[in-house]
Short mmCIF file of C-alpha atoms in Angstrom, two decimals:
data_model
loop_
_atom_site.label_atom_id
_atom_site.label_comp_id
_atom_site.label_asym_id
_atom_site.label_seq_id
_atom_site.Cartn_x
_atom_site.Cartn_y
_atom_site.Cartn_z
CA UNK A 1 178.10 135.81 119.68
CA UNK A 2 175.88 135.97 116.61
CA UNK A 3 173.40 133.27 115.68
CA UNK A 4 175.71 131.78 113.04
CA UNK A 5 179.49 131.62 113.49
CA UNK A 6 181.71 130.30 110.70
CA UNK A 7 185.28 129.48 111.74
CA UNK A 8 188.09 129.24 109.17
CA UNK A 9 191.88 129.12 109.27
CA UNK A 10 194.93 127.20 108.13
CA UNK A 11 195.67 123.65 109.30
CA UNK A 12 197.06 123.86 112.81
CA UNK A 13 195.74 127.34 113.48
CA UNK A 14 193.50 126.00 116.23
CA UNK A 15 190.20 126.70 114.49
CA UNK A 16 188.71 123.37 115.59
CA UNK A 17 189.69 123.89 119.22
CA UNK A 18 188.22 127.39 119.05
CA UNK A 19 185.00 126.06 117.47
CA UNK A 20 184.64 123.42 120.19
CA UNK A 21 185.16 126.07 122.88
CA UNK A 22 182.52 128.31 121.30
CA UNK A 23 180.02 125.47 121.27
CA UNK A 24 180.71 124.43 124.86
CA UNK A 25 180.54 128.03 126.10
CA UNK A 26 177.20 128.65 124.37
CA UNK A 27 175.75 125.42 125.74
CA UNK A 28 176.90 126.35 129.25
CA UNK A 29 174.96 129.59 128.86
CA UNK A 30 171.81 127.55 128.29
CA UNK A 31 171.64 128.02 124.53
CA UNK A 32 170.72 125.31 122.07
CA UNK A 33 173.77 124.67 119.91
CA UNK A 34 174.55 122.85 116.68
CA UNK A 35 178.08 122.48 115.35
CA UNK A 36 178.83 121.46 111.77
CA UNK A 37 182.08 119.64 111.02
CA UNK A 38 182.72 120.91 107.50
CA UNK A 39 186.30 119.65 107.44
CA UNK A 40 185.86 117.01 104.73
CA UNK A 41 189.58 116.55 104.12
CA UNK A 42 191.60 116.39 107.34
CA UNK A 43 190.94 113.11 109.22
CA UNK A 44 193.29 113.78 112.13
CA UNK A 45 191.75 116.45 114.34
CA UNK A 46 188.19 117.55 113.83
CA UNK A 47 185.05 118.50 115.71
CA UNK A 48 183.62 115.02 115.11
CA UNK A 49 186.29 113.67 117.48
CA UNK A 50 184.28 115.19 120.32
CA UNK A 51 181.03 113.41 119.54
CA UNK A 52 180.67 111.94 123.04
CA UNK A 53 181.37 115.22 124.82
CA UNK A 54 178.88 117.03 122.59
CA UNK A 55 176.24 114.41 123.38
CA UNK A 56 176.80 114.89 127.13
CA UNK A 57 176.38 118.65 126.77
CA UNK A 58 173.37 118.30 124.41
CA UNK A 59 175.24 119.92 121.53
CA UNK A 60 173.99 118.74 118.15
CA UNK A 61 176.80 117.53 115.87
CA UNK A 62 176.47 117.43 112.09
CA UNK A 63 179.46 115.60 110.58
CA UNK A 64 180.42 114.01 107.25
CA UNK A 65 178.82 110.64 106.63
CA UNK A 66 182.19 108.91 106.79
CA UNK A 67 183.84 110.93 109.58
CA UNK A 68 186.19 108.83 111.74
CA UNK A 69 186.19 105.99 109.21
CA UNK A 70 188.74 104.67 106.72
CA UNK A 71 186.72 105.72 103.68
CA UNK A 72 188.43 108.30 101.52
CA UNK A 73 185.53 110.34 100.15
CA UNK A 74 183.35 111.73 102.93
CA UNK A 75 180.28 113.79 102.18
CA UNK A 76 178.05 116.06 104.21
CA UNK A 77 174.57 117.47 103.79
CA UNK A 78 172.83 119.76 106.23
CA UNK A 79 169.89 122.16 106.14
CA UNK A 80 171.43 125.48 107.15
CA UNK A 81 168.08 127.30 107.15
CA UNK A 82 166.46 124.81 109.49
CA UNK A 83 169.43 124.78 111.88
CA UNK A 84 169.58 128.56 111.90
CA UNK A 85 165.90 128.73 112.82
CA UNK A 86 165.72 125.89 115.36
CA UNK A 87 169.02 126.45 117.21
CA UNK A 88 170.15 129.46 119.22
CA UNK A 89 173.70 129.06 117.89
CA UNK A 90 175.02 127.42 114.74
CA UNK A 91 178.80 126.98 114.52
CA UNK A 92 180.45 125.83 111.28
CA UNK A 93 184.04 124.53 111.48
CA UNK A 94 185.49 124.83 107.96
CA UNK A 95 188.37 122.74 106.59
CA UNK A 96 191.73 124.48 106.37
CA UNK A 97 192.27 124.31 102.62
CA UNK A 98 190.57 125.10 99.31
CA UNK A 99 188.40 121.98 99.51
CA UNK A 100 187.00 123.08 102.86
CA UNK A 101 186.31 126.57 101.56
CA UNK A 102 184.64 125.19 98.43
CA UNK A 103 182.44 123.02 100.68
CA UNK A 104 181.39 126.17 102.54
CA UNK A 105 180.73 127.90 99.22
CA UNK A 106 177.99 125.39 98.46
CA UNK A 107 176.02 126.97 101.30
CA UNK A 108 176.89 130.59 100.49
CA UNK A 109 173.51 131.36 98.95
CA UNK A 110 171.56 129.81 101.82
CA UNK A 111 173.72 131.58 104.39
CA UNK A 112 173.28 134.93 102.61
CA UNK A 113 169.71 135.03 103.95
CA UNK A 114 171.20 135.40 107.45
CA UNK A 115 173.99 137.83 106.48
CA UNK A 116 173.18 140.27 109.29
CA UNK A 117 173.47 137.54 111.90
CA UNK A 118 176.68 135.83 110.74
CA UNK A 119 180.24 136.15 111.95
CA UNK A 120 182.89 134.56 109.74
CA UNK A 121 186.00 134.40 111.89
CA UNK A 122 189.50 133.87 110.55
CA UNK A 123 191.76 132.10 113.08
CA UNK A 124 195.46 132.95 112.87
CA UNK A 125 198.43 131.38 114.64
CA UNK A 126 201.80 133.03 114.15
CA UNK A 127 203.57 129.86 115.30
CA UNK A 128 202.37 127.86 112.29
CA UNK A 129 204.91 127.62 109.48
CA UNK A 130 202.68 128.56 106.54
CA UNK A 131 201.15 131.61 108.24
CA UNK A 132 204.09 132.86 110.28
CA UNK A 133 203.97 136.34 108.77
CA UNK A 134 201.04 138.65 108.16
CA UNK A 135 201.34 138.62 104.37
CA UNK A 136 201.01 134.83 104.23
CA UNK A 137 198.08 134.85 106.64
CA UNK A 138 196.26 137.52 104.65
CA UNK A 139 196.84 135.75 101.33
CA UNK A 140 195.32 132.54 102.71
CA UNK A 141 192.36 134.48 104.08
CA UNK A 142 191.59 135.93 100.67
CA UNK A 143 191.94 132.47 99.07
CA UNK A 144 189.35 131.13 101.51
CA UNK A 145 187.02 134.02 100.71
CA UNK A 146 187.39 133.45 96.98
CA UNK A 147 186.68 129.73 97.23
CA UNK A 148 183.78 130.11 99.67
CA UNK A 149 182.24 133.21 98.05
CA UNK A 150 181.92 134.71 101.53
CA UNK A 151 183.67 137.48 103.45
CA UNK A 152 185.26 137.34 106.88
CA UNK A 153 184.08 139.71 109.59
CA UNK A 154 186.82 139.45 112.22
CA UNK A 155 190.18 137.96 113.20
CA UNK A 156 190.86 135.54 116.06
CA UNK A 157 194.46 135.63 117.31
CA UNK A 158 195.03 132.06 118.47
CA UNK A 159 198.82 132.07 118.48
CA UNK A 160 200.00 129.10 120.55
CA UNK A 161 202.40 126.19 120.78
CA UNK A 162 199.98 123.70 122.26
CA UNK A 163 201.02 122.57 125.73
CA UNK A 164 204.17 124.69 125.45
CA UNK A 165 202.22 127.93 125.17
CA UNK A 166 203.36 130.67 127.53
CA UNK A 167 202.33 134.29 128.07
CA UNK A 168 205.31 135.64 126.13
CA UNK A 169 204.33 133.60 123.04
CA UNK A 170 200.86 135.14 123.02
CA UNK A 171 202.06 138.61 123.94
CA UNK A 172 204.69 138.44 121.21
CA UNK A 173 202.03 137.84 118.56
CA UNK A 174 200.21 141.13 119.14
CA UNK A 175 202.05 143.02 116.39
CA UNK A 176 201.43 140.14 113.98
CA UNK A 177 197.70 140.14 114.71
CA UNK A 178 197.52 143.93 114.50
CA UNK A 179 199.22 143.87 111.10
CA UNK A 180 196.76 141.25 109.78
CA UNK A 181 193.97 143.47 111.09
CA UNK A 182 195.43 146.56 109.43
CA UNK A 183 195.98 144.81 106.08
CA UNK A 184 192.46 143.34 105.96
CA UNK A 185 190.50 146.11 107.67
CA UNK A 186 189.05 143.53 110.06
CA UNK A 187 189.06 143.84 113.86
CA UNK A 188 190.79 141.36 116.16
CA UNK A 189 187.71 140.05 117.96
CA UNK A 190 189.57 137.85 120.47
CA UNK A 191 193.03 136.91 121.60
CA UNK A 192 192.84 133.32 122.83
CA UNK A 193 194.52 132.35 126.11
CA UNK A 194 194.54 128.79 127.47
CA UNK A 195 192.62 128.70 130.73
CA UNK A 196 195.73 127.55 132.61
CA UNK A 197 197.57 130.79 131.77
CA UNK A 198 197.05 133.95 133.79
CA UNK A 199 195.90 136.81 131.58
CA UNK A 200 197.40 140.25 132.25
CA UNK A 201 194.78 142.30 134.08
CA UNK A 202 194.75 145.17 131.57
CA UNK A 203 193.88 142.94 128.61
CA UNK A 204 190.53 143.23 126.87
CA UNK A 205 188.82 141.01 124.30
CA UNK A 206 190.34 137.85 125.75
CA UNK A 207 188.85 134.42 125.07
CA UNK A 208 189.78 131.84 127.72
CA UNK A 209 189.89 128.42 126.08
CA UNK A 210 190.20 124.82 127.16
CA UNK A 211 192.99 123.23 125.12
CA UNK A 212 191.02 120.22 123.95
CA UNK A 213 193.15 117.44 122.45
CA UNK A 214 192.18 114.31 120.60
CA UNK A 215 191.96 111.32 122.98
CA UNK A 216 195.19 109.33 122.73
CA UNK A 217 193.38 106.11 121.91
CA UNK A 218 191.93 107.77 118.81
CA UNK A 219 195.22 109.16 117.51
#
């Protein structure tokens, strides 16, 4: 895991769950971690929903000023250089549309200083309607790159159906992920498996994830 990890993807791809897992894993390894909730549009499921858990694990959360409120125009300001210097790991969870990518683009110049220590990961989920085929997934990836003025470095295959996820759903997405990889020239860094699913023993590059959900009283 590089010092700075930027996580992008379409709504419902699981990028927020993946970001939360990255942060928790790094903290469990004894690293100092900051996570930035750069999803300034989607109020339903976001890293800011895990504020209490982050506090318990001593993970620093940077979220929009109006996150988890009824105000319509949230804003966010953070010093990427300072966080990159003071924290072992900086994770940036980017909103799943053009607005989220544009918000990331505001920090493109500052992040360029750390270009050799940045992973920008594109999370794909074949079971989401708008990215159910490789061509659609690749088109969205390039739209995010254009809006953010940054380039992805790897693919995360996070194909799932939430609590209904089974091994065959993940296994069946391999060709999809490989095609996205081939079309973009980017490697598939991880295939995500929920921790409650047994991973075939011959599989490599597997990321075991807790399937965090938003507390029901906050839905």
